[in-house]
Amino acid sequence: MKLRTLAVLTLTTTVIAACSSPDQTENAKASITEASIAEHVSVLADDSFMGRAPATEGEEKSVAYIIEQFEKIGLKPGMPNGSWTQDVPVMGQTTDRNTSLRITNGGREVMNVPYGNELVVSPAQDQESVNISNAELVFVGYGIVAPEENWDDYKGLDVAGKILIMKNGNPVGGVDGFKGNSRLYYGRWSYKYEIAQELGAAGVLIIHTTATAGYPWAVVGNSFGRERFTLMPESEERAPTQIAGWLGSRPSVELFETAGLNLEELMAAADSADFQPVSLGNIRVNIELNATYRTMMAKNVVGVVEGNDPIYKDEYVVFSAHHDHLGVGAPVEGDSIYNGAMDNASGTSGLINLANAFNMVKSDLKRSLMFVAVGAEESGLLGSKYFAQNPPVPAGAMSANINTDMLSVFGRTRDVVSIGYGRTSIDPILEEEAAKQGRVVIPDQQPEQGFFYRSDHFSFAKVGVPALYMDSGSDYIDKPEGHADWVTDYLRERYHTPLDNFDDTWDLSGTVEDLKLYFSVAYRIANAPEKMSWTSGNEFEAARIKALDELNQ
């Protein structure tokens, strides 16, 4: 009772303090300028940083620069040992492409799909060699187990020793438990591998179609057909899952026909919660794989602005932005350095600017703020994944995550997009603060693309932390007709190419406004009576409950 009374009294005085210095707050926001944004972007995206790939001299320079800025601002090192950095152990896997998927029926080979145009497959873990022989193949629909949606594609199937083949994506359109047309985490390839591994399957093949994936086979081939990166395994224990890969639509249709099944009909049947797994009968899978590995160490940079409330200073608002990019690669127009100015020197600059602004109002803050510049995002969100799994403070102590990735550099807008709108208690705060700027908050206009799962905030969401990831809208102010289309073309031509360079003709007025909006939202979260939460029934709600329970044990 005394603690509760103290908490209420502390909260009251803290809120009064938080509201008592409007000039100080406005001065903090005023510190976010076009010049300060441009300064950090131009440095981080300079050729001398060589594209900032993990475990390179370019990353070392980036990390040193970010630490230098955090020290100048007055942040404190955020790791428990007093360090600014967290090592991220990363493993690179290269699969020998000289292999094929051999399909037999009753012992007779009926198909042979070579690695490449319609097949990519790798060892599922860190095996140097894999030999799958005579494994049963089972179609498991979407391969989803979602209790909150009353959905289970496995229906108690014993998957041991079996290769699971499944549909990409997740049910949409209000079919049974799944509402709307949003791509959920259940629809991501990574989830499908994870659940199959958790259940103990021997392997996973995802059927690719452009419609269900949202991208053509070329994207799959380019992403999965070269060196791939994962976090180093933390234990010697290994799941029985041996292979994971994608199979193109043409060989998939042929495969099911060979088994006397109609793939189109089965894909349609998978849209029902009543779907039952379907064995492909006497069809068997055979494949041999060889892979080589290398290890390296990426870096996260962590700084803290401490809160002042004696009860709540141990709770955190965590900001994230990835500092890495693609390094040096195939030349385009004679340039081989992938500078990553928009992606994501812009977001890292935003992180530094927000850290500086909040350090100016640190006496107002009830909760503490943590600023995390994560590495190895382009390798699969690995820096943020490692941080979320090995945090310096418990996930249950994190009130919210705010992620800055590819800030808009194209001018002010009347709208702002909340990626994953309606998922958390952050959105009402975002709407109120955006309204003060004369802006409206709109949902993601392409929910089927699953953008909520494609940046570092997702790593925090997976451990239960409510996350905000937003984008500028497309209703530009004082821009000529067609400006939004020009922006789309500009991004398409430069994204993940050496053409993503700093441009001193960028209009950073909108970048400033977006960062001020982030500041206003985070300021309120830092001083809110309660931690942020997921909306009831959200796919990450269970993880949040678990994190809070662990904190209170």
PDB file of N, CA and C in Angstrom, residues 27-117:
ATOM      1  N   ASN A  27      12.312  24.096 -27.096  1.00  0.00           N
ATOM      2  CA  ASN A  27      13.723  24.260 -27.453  1.00  0.00           C
ATOM      3  C   ASN A  27      14.338  22.929 -27.877  1.00  0.00           C
ATOM      4  N   ALA A  28      13.920  21.872 -27.189  1.00  0.00           N
ATOM      5  CA  ALA A  28      14.428  20.544 -27.546  1.00  0.00           C
ATOM      6  C   ALA A  28      13.994  20.172 -28.955  1.00  0.00           C
ATOM      7  N   LYS A  29      12.720  20.393 -29.256  1.00  0.00           N
ATOM      8  CA  LYS A  29      12.238  20.080 -30.605  1.00  0.00           C
ATOM      9  C   LYS A  29      12.910  20.968 -31.647  1.00  0.00           C
ATOM     10  N   ALA A  30      13.174  22.213 -31.262  1.00  0.00           N
ATOM     11  CA  ALA A  30      13.811  23.140 -32.202  1.00  0.00           C
ATOM     12  C   ALA A  30      15.246  22.738 -32.526  1.00  0.00           C
ATOM     13  N   SER A  31      15.838  21.889 -31.675  1.00  0.00           N
ATOM     14  CA  SER A  31      17.213  21.439 -31.944  1.00  0.00           C
ATOM     15  C   SER A  31      17.274  20.475 -33.123  1.00  0.00           C
ATOM     16  N   ILE A  32      16.111  19.931 -33.504  1.00  0.00           N
ATOM     17  CA  ILE A  32      16.045  19.025 -34.653  1.00  0.00           C
ATOM     18  C   ILE A  32      15.905  19.876 -35.908  1.00  0.00           C
ATOM     19  N   THR A  33      16.959  19.984 -36.667  1.00  0.00           N
ATOM     20  CA  THR A  33      16.981  20.879 -37.824  1.00  0.00           C
ATOM     21  C   THR A  33      17.402  20.132 -39.084  1.00  0.00           C
ATOM     22  N   GLU A  34      17.113  20.756 -40.212  1.00  0.00           N
ATOM     23  CA  GLU A  34      17.550  20.179 -41.484  1.00  0.00           C
ATOM     24  C   GLU A  34      19.071  20.048 -41.523  1.00  0.00           C
ATOM     25  N   ALA A  35      19.754  21.041 -40.974  1.00  0.00           N
ATOM     26  CA  ALA A  35      21.218  21.019 -40.996  1.00  0.00           C
ATOM     27  C   ALA A  35      21.772  19.872 -40.155  1.00  0.00           C
ATOM     28  N   SER A  36      21.184  19.655 -38.974  1.00  0.00           N
ATOM     29  CA  SER A  36      21.699  18.588 -38.108  1.00  0.00           C
ATOM     30  C   SER A  36      21.410  17.213 -38.700  1.00  0.00           C
ATOM     31  N   ILE A  37      20.269  17.069 -39.355  1.00  0.00           N
ATOM     32  CA  ILE A  37      19.956  15.800 -40.022  1.00  0.00           C
ATOM     33  C   ILE A  37      20.941  15.553 -41.156  1.00  0.00           C
ATOM     34  N   ALA A  38      21.130  16.564 -41.994  1.00  0.00           N
ATOM     35  CA  ALA A  38      22.017  16.428 -43.153  1.00  0.00           C
ATOM     36  C   ALA A  38      23.452  16.138 -42.736  1.00  0.00           C
ATOM     37  N   GLU A  39      23.887  16.750 -41.648  1.00  0.00           N
ATOM     38  CA  GLU A  39      25.267  16.562 -41.197  1.00  0.00           C
ATOM     39  C   GLU A  39      25.568  15.087 -40.943  1.00  0.00           C
ATOM     40  N   HIS A  40      24.713  14.425 -40.181  1.00  0.00           N
ATOM     41  CA  HIS A  40      24.975  13.025 -39.831  1.00  0.00           C
ATOM     42  C   HIS A  40      24.798  12.096 -41.030  1.00  0.00           C
ATOM     43  N   VAL A  41      23.804  12.374 -41.867  1.00  0.00           N
ATOM     44  CA  VAL A  41      23.588  11.527 -43.048  1.00  0.00           C
ATOM     45  C   VAL A  41      24.790  11.617 -43.982  1.00  0.00           C
ATOM     46  N   SER A  42      25.273  12.825 -44.207  1.00  0.00           N
ATOM     47  CA  SER A  42      26.379  13.003 -45.155  1.00  0.00           C
ATOM     48  C   SER A  42      27.645  12.309 -44.674  1.00  0.00           C
ATOM     49  N   VAL A  43      27.853  12.271 -43.365  1.00  0.00           N
ATOM     50  CA  VAL A  43      29.027  11.574 -42.831  1.00  0.00           C
ATOM     51  C   VAL A  43      28.869  10.065 -42.980  1.00  0.00           C
ATOM     52  N   LEU A  44      27.754   9.529 -42.490  1.00  0.00           N
ATOM     53  CA  LEU A  44      27.558   8.079 -42.483  1.00  0.00           C
ATOM     54  C   LEU A  44      27.464   7.489 -43.891  1.00  0.00           C
ATOM     55  N   ALA A  45      26.980   8.295 -44.845  1.00  0.00           N
ATOM     56  CA  ALA A  45      26.826   7.806 -46.219  1.00  0.00           C
ATOM     57  C   ALA A  45      28.011   8.185 -47.104  1.00  0.00           C
ATOM     58  N   ASP A  46      29.076   8.657 -46.507  1.00  0.00           N
ATOM     59  CA  ASP A  46      30.264   9.008 -47.281  1.00  0.00           C
ATOM     60  C   ASP A  46      30.950   7.742 -47.802  1.00  0.00           C
ATOM     61  N   ASP A  47      31.605   7.861 -48.948  1.00  0.00           N
ATOM     62  CA  ASP A  47      32.298   6.713 -49.539  1.00  0.00           C
ATOM     63  C   ASP A  47      33.332   6.104 -48.595  1.00  0.00           C
ATOM     64  N   SER A  48      33.895   6.922 -47.714  1.00  0.00           N
ATOM     65  CA  SER A  48      34.934   6.419 -46.811  1.00  0.00           C
ATOM     66  C   SER A  48      34.392   5.387 -45.825  1.00  0.00           C
ATOM     67  N   PHE A  49      33.061   5.342 -45.656  1.00  0.00           N
ATOM     68  CA  PHE A  49      32.443   4.346 -44.770  1.00  0.00           C
ATOM     69  C   PHE A  49      32.140   3.048 -45.520  1.00  0.00           C
ATOM     70  N   MET A  50      32.384   3.030 -46.818  1.00  0.00           N
ATOM     71  CA  MET A  50      32.342   1.814 -47.642  1.00  0.00           C
ATOM     72  C   MET A  50      31.045   1.014 -47.486  1.00  0.00           C
ATOM     73  N   GLY A  51      29.939   1.709 -47.316  1.00  0.00           N
ATOM     74  CA  GLY A  51      28.644   1.032 -47.290  1.00  0.00           C
ATOM     75  C   GLY A  51      28.263   0.392 -45.971  1.00  0.00           C
ATOM     76  N   ARG A  52      29.121   0.520 -44.941  1.00  0.00           N
ATOM     77  CA  ARG A  52      28.770   0.147 -43.558  1.00  0.00           C
ATOM     78  C   ARG A  52      28.301  -1.312 -43.395  1.00  0.00           C
ATOM     79  N   ALA A  53      28.875  -2.239 -44.115  1.00  0.00           N
ATOM     80  CA  ALA A  53      28.496  -3.648 -43.962  1.00  0.00           C
ATOM     81  C   ALA A  53      28.978  -4.175 -42.612  1.00  0.00           C
ATOM     82  N   PRO A  54      28.292  -5.177 -42.053  1.00  0.00           N
ATOM     83  CA  PRO A  54      28.697  -5.727 -40.753  1.00  0.00           C
ATOM     84  C   PRO A  54      30.116  -6.285 -40.779  1.00  0.00           C
ATOM     85  N   ALA A  55      30.795  -6.121 -39.648  1.00  0.00           N
ATOM     86  CA  ALA A  55      32.131  -6.698 -39.449  1.00  0.00           C
ATOM     87  C   ALA A  55      33.138  -6.217 -40.484  1.00  0.00           C
ATOM     88  N   THR A  56      33.022  -4.959 -40.896  1.00  0.00           N
ATOM     89  CA  THR A  56      33.970  -4.353 -41.825  1.00  0.00           C
ATOM     90  C   THR A  56      34.524  -3.078 -41.206  1.00  0.00           C
ATOM     91  N   GLU A  57      35.537  -2.521 -41.850  1.00  0.00           N
ATOM     92  CA  GLU A  57      36.079  -1.244 -41.398  1.00  0.00           C
ATOM     93  C   GLU A  57      35.000  -0.166 -41.443  1.00  0.00           C
ATOM     94  N   GLY A  58      34.101  -0.273 -42.421  1.00  0.00           N
ATOM     95  CA  GLY A  58      33.013   0.695 -42.506  1.00  0.00           C
ATOM     96  C   GLY A  58      32.109   0.649 -41.292  1.00  0.00           C
ATOM     97  N   GLU A  59      31.815  -0.553 -40.803  1.00  0.00           N
ATOM     98  CA  GLU A  59      31.005  -0.635 -39.586  1.00  0.00           C
ATOM     99  C   GLU A  59      31.763  -0.062 -38.397  1.00  0.00           C
ATOM    100  N   GLU A  60      33.047  -0.358 -38.304  1.00  0.00           N
ATOM    101  CA  GLU A  60      33.848   0.183 -37.204  1.00  0.00           C
ATOM    102  C   GLU A  60      33.784   1.710 -37.184  1.00  0.00           C
ATOM    103  N   LYS A  61      33.868   2.319 -38.366  1.00  0.00           N
ATOM    104  CA  LYS A  61      33.799   3.781 -38.443  1.00  0.00           C
ATOM    105  C   LYS A  61      32.418   4.284 -38.040  1.00  0.00           C
ATOM    106  N   SER A  62      31.383   3.571 -38.461  1.00  0.00           N
ATOM    107  CA  SER A  62      30.021   3.964 -38.110  1.00  0.00           C
ATOM    108  C   SER A  62      29.808   3.897 -36.607  1.00  0.00           C
ATOM    109  N   VAL A  63      30.230   2.793 -36.019  1.00  0.00           N
ATOM    110  CA  VAL A  63      30.073   2.609 -34.576  1.00  0.00           C
ATOM    111  C   VAL A  63      30.835   3.690 -33.817  1.00  0.00           C
ATOM    112  N   ALA A  64      32.061   3.967 -34.240  1.00  0.00           N
ATOM    113  CA  ALA A  64      32.861   5.004 -33.580  1.00  0.00           C
ATOM    114  C   ALA A  64      32.189   6.365 -33.691  1.00  0.00           C
ATOM    115  N   TYR A  65      31.612   6.655 -34.854  1.00  0.00           N
ATOM    116  CA  TYR A  65      30.943   7.943 -35.051  1.00  0.00           C
ATOM    117  C   TYR A  65      29.719   8.065 -34.152  1.00  0.00           C
ATOM    118  N   ILE A  66      28.916   7.016 -34.078  1.00  0.00           N
ATOM    119  CA  ILE A  66      27.704   7.066 -33.255  1.00  0.00           C
ATOM    120  C   ILE A  66      28.064   7.220 -31.780  1.00  0.00           C
ATOM    121  N   ILE A  67      29.074   6.476 -31.327  1.00  0.00           N
ATOM    122  CA  ILE A  67      29.514   6.611 -29.933  1.00  0.00           C
ATOM    123  C   ILE A  67      29.989   8.033 -29.666  1.00  0.00           C
ATOM    124  N   GLU A  68      30.748   8.588 -30.596  1.00  0.00           N
ATOM    125  CA  GLU A  68      31.232   9.969 -30.450  1.00  0.00           C
ATOM    126  C   GLU A  68      30.064  10.938 -30.287  1.00  0.00           C
ATOM    127  N   GLN A  69      29.017  10.755 -31.082  1.00  0.00           N
ATOM    128  CA  GLN A  69      27.855  11.644 -30.986  1.00  0.00           C
ATOM    129  C   GLN A  69      27.121  11.444 -29.661  1.00  0.00           C
ATOM    130  N   PHE A  70      26.956  10.198 -29.245  1.00  0.00           N
ATOM    131  CA  PHE A  70      26.284   9.927 -27.969  1.00  0.00           C
ATOM    132  C   PHE A  70      27.060  10.552 -26.809  1.00  0.00           C
ATOM    133  N   GLU A  71      28.381  10.459 -26.862  1.00  0.00           N
ATOM    134  CA  GLU A  71      29.206  11.046 -25.800  1.00  0.00           C
ATOM    135  C   GLU A  71      29.079  12.567 -25.793  1.00  0.00           C
ATOM    136  N   LYS A  72      29.095  13.184 -26.978  1.00  0.00           N
ATOM    137  CA  LYS A  72      28.945  14.642 -27.060  1.00  0.00           C
ATOM    138  C   LYS A  72      27.607  15.094 -26.490  1.00  0.00           C
ATOM    139  N   ILE A  73      26.572  14.325 -26.777  1.00  0.00           N
ATOM    140  CA  ILE A  73      25.230  14.666 -26.305  1.00  0.00           C
ATOM    141  C   ILE A  73      25.151  14.579 -24.789  1.00  0.00           C
ATOM    142  N   GLY A  74      25.840  13.602 -24.205  1.00  0.00           N
ATOM    143  CA  GLY A  74      25.784  13.400 -22.765  1.00  0.00           C
ATOM    144  C   GLY A  74      25.043  12.149 -22.350  1.00  0.00           C
ATOM    145  N   LEU A  75      24.810  11.242 -23.306  1.00  0.00           N
ATOM    146  CA  LEU A  75      24.185   9.967 -22.965  1.00  0.00           C
ATOM    147  C   LEU A  75      25.144   9.129 -22.118  1.00  0.00           C
ATOM    148  N   LYS A  76      24.585   8.150 -21.435  1.00  0.00           N
ATOM    149  CA  LYS A  76      25.386   7.195 -20.684  1.00  0.00           C
ATOM    150  C   LYS A  76      25.435   5.869 -21.445  1.00  0.00           C
ATOM    151  N   PRO A  77      26.550   5.145 -21.344  1.00  0.00           N
ATOM    152  CA  PRO A  77      26.601   3.826 -21.988  1.00  0.00           C
ATOM    153  C   PRO A  77      25.460   2.943 -21.490  1.00  0.00           C
ATOM    154  N   GLY A  78      24.857   2.181 -22.416  1.00  0.00           N
ATOM    155  CA  GLY A  78      23.635   1.471 -22.082  1.00  0.00           C
ATOM    156  C   GLY A  78      23.781   0.013 -21.720  1.00  0.00           C
ATOM    157  N   MET A  79      24.981  -0.557 -21.837  1.00  0.00           N
ATOM    158  CA  MET A  79      25.152  -1.964 -21.503  1.00  0.00           C
ATOM    159  C   MET A  79      25.514  -2.120 -20.021  1.00  0.00           C
ATOM    160  N   PRO A  80      25.116  -3.225 -19.409  1.00  0.00           N
ATOM    161  CA  PRO A  80      25.339  -3.403 -17.963  1.00  0.00           C
ATOM    162  C   PRO A  80      26.801  -3.326 -17.543  1.00  0.00           C
ATOM    163  N   ASN A  81      27.717  -3.672 -18.451  1.00  0.00           N
ATOM    164  CA  ASN A  81      29.145  -3.631 -18.115  1.00  0.00           C
ATOM    165  C   ASN A  81      29.751  -2.249 -18.325  1.00  0.00           C
ATOM    166  N   GLY A  82      28.902  -1.259 -18.600  1.00  0.00           N
ATOM    167  CA  GLY A  82      29.391   0.095 -18.810  1.00  0.00           C
ATOM    168  C   GLY A  82      29.882   0.365 -20.212  1.00  0.00           C
ATOM    169  N   SER A  83      29.634  -0.550 -21.120  1.00  0.00           N
ATOM    170  CA  SER A  83      30.086  -0.410 -22.503  1.00  0.00           C
ATOM    171  C   SER A  83      29.016   0.272 -23.351  1.00  0.00           C
ATOM    172  N   TRP A  84      29.470   0.887 -24.440  1.00  0.00           N
ATOM    173  CA  TRP A  84      28.558   1.459 -25.431  1.00  0.00           C
ATOM    174  C   TRP A  84      28.062   0.403 -26.406  1.00  0.00           C
ATOM    175  N   THR A  85      28.765  -0.708 -26.518  1.00  0.00           N
ATOM    176  CA  THR A  85      28.468  -1.642 -27.605  1.00  0.00           C
ATOM    177  C   THR A  85      28.072  -3.023 -27.095  1.00  0.00           C
ATOM    178  N   GLN A  86      27.300  -3.688 -27.920  1.00  0.00           N
ATOM    179  CA  GLN A  86      26.924  -5.083 -27.707  1.00  0.00           C
ATOM    180  C   GLN A  86      27.377  -5.874 -28.930  1.00  0.00           C
ATOM    181  N   ASP A  87      28.172  -6.907 -28.714  1.00  0.00           N
ATOM    182  CA  ASP A  87      28.600  -7.763 -29.820  1.00  0.00           C
ATOM    183  C   ASP A  87      27.436  -8.617 -30.304  1.00  0.00           C
ATOM    184  N   VAL A  88      27.311  -8.744 -31.622  1.00  0.00           N
ATOM    185  CA  VAL A  88      26.253  -9.554 -32.235  1.00  0.00           C
ATOM    186  C   VAL A  88      26.926 -10.672 -33.030  1.00  0.00           C
ATOM    187  N   PRO A  89      26.942 -11.903 -32.506  1.00  0.00           N
ATOM    188  CA  PRO A  89      27.616 -13.006 -33.203  1.00  0.00           C
ATOM    189  C   PRO A  89      26.798 -13.494 -34.393  1.00  0.00           C
ATOM    190  N   VAL A  90      27.368 -13.373 -35.575  1.00  0.00           N
ATOM    191  CA  VAL A  90      26.659 -13.669 -36.822  1.00  0.00           C
ATOM    192  C   VAL A  90      27.374 -14.794 -37.563  1.00  0.00           C
ATOM    193  N   MET A  91      26.583 -15.658 -38.172  1.00  0.00           N
ATOM    194  CA  MET A  91      27.121 -16.761 -38.963  1.00  0.00           C
ATOM    195  C   MET A  91      26.649 -16.630 -40.404  1.00  0.00           C
ATOM    196  N   GLY A  92      27.589 -16.705 -41.340  1.00  0.00           N
ATOM    197  CA  GLY A  92      27.252 -16.684 -42.757  1.00  0.00           C
ATOM    198  C   GLY A  92      27.252 -18.095 -43.321  1.00  0.00           C
ATOM    199  N   GLN A  93      26.220 -18.414 -44.102  1.00  0.00           N
ATOM    200  CA  GLN A  93      26.079 -19.751 -44.687  1.00  0.00           C
ATOM    201  C   GLN A  93      26.036 -19.641 -46.205  1.00  0.00           C
ATOM    202  N   THR A  94      26.886 -20.407 -46.880  1.00  0.00           N
ATOM    203  CA  THR A  94      26.870 -20.485 -48.339  1.00  0.00           C
ATOM    204  C   THR A  94      26.617 -21.930 -48.742  1.00  0.00           C
ATOM    205  N   THR A  95      25.513 -22.146 -49.452  1.00  0.00           N
ATOM    206  CA  THR A  95      25.126 -23.497 -49.858  1.00  0.00           C
ATOM    207  C   THR A  95      25.660 -23.799 -51.253  1.00  0.00           C
ATOM    208  N   ASP A  96      26.231 -24.965 -51.409  1.00  0.00           N
ATOM    209  CA  ASP A  96      26.700 -25.429 -52.718  1.00  0.00           C
ATOM    210  C   ASP A  96      25.490 -25.588 -53.635  1.00  0.00           C
ATOM    211  N   ARG A  97      25.501 -24.856 -54.743  1.00  0.00           N
ATOM    212  CA  ARG A  97      24.362 -24.872 -55.663  1.00  0.00           C
ATOM    213  C   ARG A  97      24.327 -26.117 -56.554  1.00  0.00           C
ATOM    214  N   ASN A  98      25.353 -26.918 -56.486  1.00  0.00           N
ATOM    215  CA  ASN A  98      25.427 -28.116 -57.329  1.00  0.00           C
ATOM    216  C   ASN A  98      24.619 -29.250 -56.693  1.00  0.00           C
ATOM    217  N   THR A  99      23.307 -29.086 -56.691  1.00  0.00           N
ATOM    218  CA  THR A  99      22.426 -30.089 -56.102  1.00  0.00           C
ATOM    219  C   THR A  99      21.065 -30.012 -56.774  1.00  0.00           C
ATOM    220  N   SER A 100      20.205 -30.947 -56.431  1.00  0.00           N
ATOM    221  CA  SER A 100      18.849 -30.938 -56.975  1.00  0.00           C
ATOM    222  C   SER A 100      17.917 -31.668 -56.020  1.00  0.00           C
ATOM    223  N   LEU A 101      16.644 -31.359 -56.172  1.00  0.00           N
ATOM    224  CA  LEU A 101      15.600 -32.031 -55.405  1.00  0.00           C
ATOM    225  C   LEU A 101      15.090 -33.198 -56.240  1.00  0.00           C
ATOM    226  N   ARG A 102      15.314 -34.418 -55.765  1.00  0.00           N
ATOM    227  CA  ARG A 102      14.889 -35.609 -56.500  1.00  0.00           C
ATOM    228  C   ARG A 102      13.612 -36.165 -55.876  1.00  0.00           C
ATOM    229  N   ILE A 103      12.598 -36.313 -56.688  1.00  0.00           N
ATOM    230  CA  ILE A 103      11.300 -36.804 -56.237  1.00  0.00           C
ATOM    231  C   ILE A 103      11.088 -38.213 -56.775  1.00  0.00           C
ATOM    232  N   THR A 104      10.756 -39.137 -55.883  1.00  0.00           N
ATOM    233  CA  THR A 104      10.470 -40.507 -56.305  1.00  0.00           C
ATOM    234  C   THR A 104       9.025 -40.859 -55.976  1.00  0.00           C
ATOM    235  N   ASN A 105       8.500 -41.791 -56.734  1.00  0.00           N
ATOM    236  CA  ASN A 105       7.143 -42.306 -56.517  1.00  0.00           C
ATOM    237  C   ASN A 105       7.223 -43.828 -56.568  1.00  0.00           C
ATOM    238  N   GLY A 106       7.041 -44.445 -55.405  1.00  0.00           N
ATOM    239  CA  GLY A 106       7.182 -45.891 -55.347  1.00  0.00           C
ATOM    240  C   GLY A 106       8.589 -46.349 -55.642  1.00  0.00           C
ATOM    241  N   GLY A 107       9.571 -45.514 -55.318  1.00  0.00           N
ATOM    242  CA  GLY A 107      10.973 -45.855 -55.534  1.00  0.00           C
ATOM    243  C   GLY A 107      11.512 -45.439 -56.886  1.00  0.00           C
ATOM    244  N   ARG A 108      10.670 -44.966 -57.791  1.00  0.00           N
ATOM    245  CA  ARG A 108      11.104 -44.570 -59.139  1.00  0.00           C
ATOM    246  C   ARG A 108      11.182 -43.047 -59.220  1.00  0.00           C
ATOM    247  N   GLU A 109      12.309 -42.535 -59.722  1.00  0.00           N
ATOM    248  CA  GLU A 109      12.456 -41.086 -59.839  1.00  0.00           C
ATOM    249  C   GLU A 109      11.509 -40.538 -60.899  1.00  0.00           C
ATOM    250  N   VAL A 110      10.702 -39.544 -60.499  1.00  0.00           N
ATOM    251  CA  VAL A 110       9.719 -38.960 -61.413  1.00  0.00           C
ATOM    252  C   VAL A 110       9.965 -37.472 -61.658  1.00  0.00           C
ATOM    253  N   MET A 111      10.767 -36.839 -60.823  1.00  0.00           N
ATOM    254  CA  MET A 111      11.096 -35.421 -60.999  1.00  0.00           C
ATOM    255  C   MET A 111      12.506 -35.173 -60.491  1.00  0.00           C
ATOM    256  N   ASN A 112      13.158 -34.187 -61.125  1.00  0.00           N
ATOM    257  CA  ASN A 112      14.470 -33.759 -60.667  1.00  0.00           C
ATOM    258  C   ASN A 112      14.540 -32.251 -60.878  1.00  0.00           C
ATOM    259  N   VAL A 113      14.476 -31.500 -59.776  1.00  0.00           N
ATOM    260  CA  VAL A 113      14.445 -30.033 -59.851  1.00  0.00           C
ATOM    261  C   VAL A 113      15.808 -29.493 -59.435  1.00  0.00           C
ATOM    262  N   PRO A 114      16.586 -28.931 -60.377  1.00  0.00           N
ATOM    263  CA  PRO A 114      17.910 -28.415 -60.025  1.00  0.00           C
ATOM    264  C   PRO A 114      17.813 -27.125 -59.213  1.00  0.00           C
ATOM    265  N   TYR A 115      18.824 -26.924 -58.391  1.00  0.00           N
ATOM    266  CA  TYR A 115      18.932 -25.699 -57.605  1.00  0.00           C
ATOM    267  C   TYR A 115      19.059 -24.508 -58.559  1.00  0.00           C
ATOM    268  N   GLY A 116      18.286 -23.465 -58.311  1.00  0.00           N
ATOM    269  CA  GLY A 116      18.427 -22.277 -59.152  1.00  0.00           C
ATOM    270  C   GLY A 116      17.127 -21.604 -59.481  1.00  0.00           C
ATOM    271  N   ASN A 117      16.677 -21.744 -60.739  1.00  0.00           N
ATOM    272  CA  ASN A 117      15.546 -20.964 -61.231  1.00  0.00           C
ATOM    273  C   ASN A 117      14.229 -21.264 -60.532  1.00  0.00           C
TER     274      ASN A 117
END
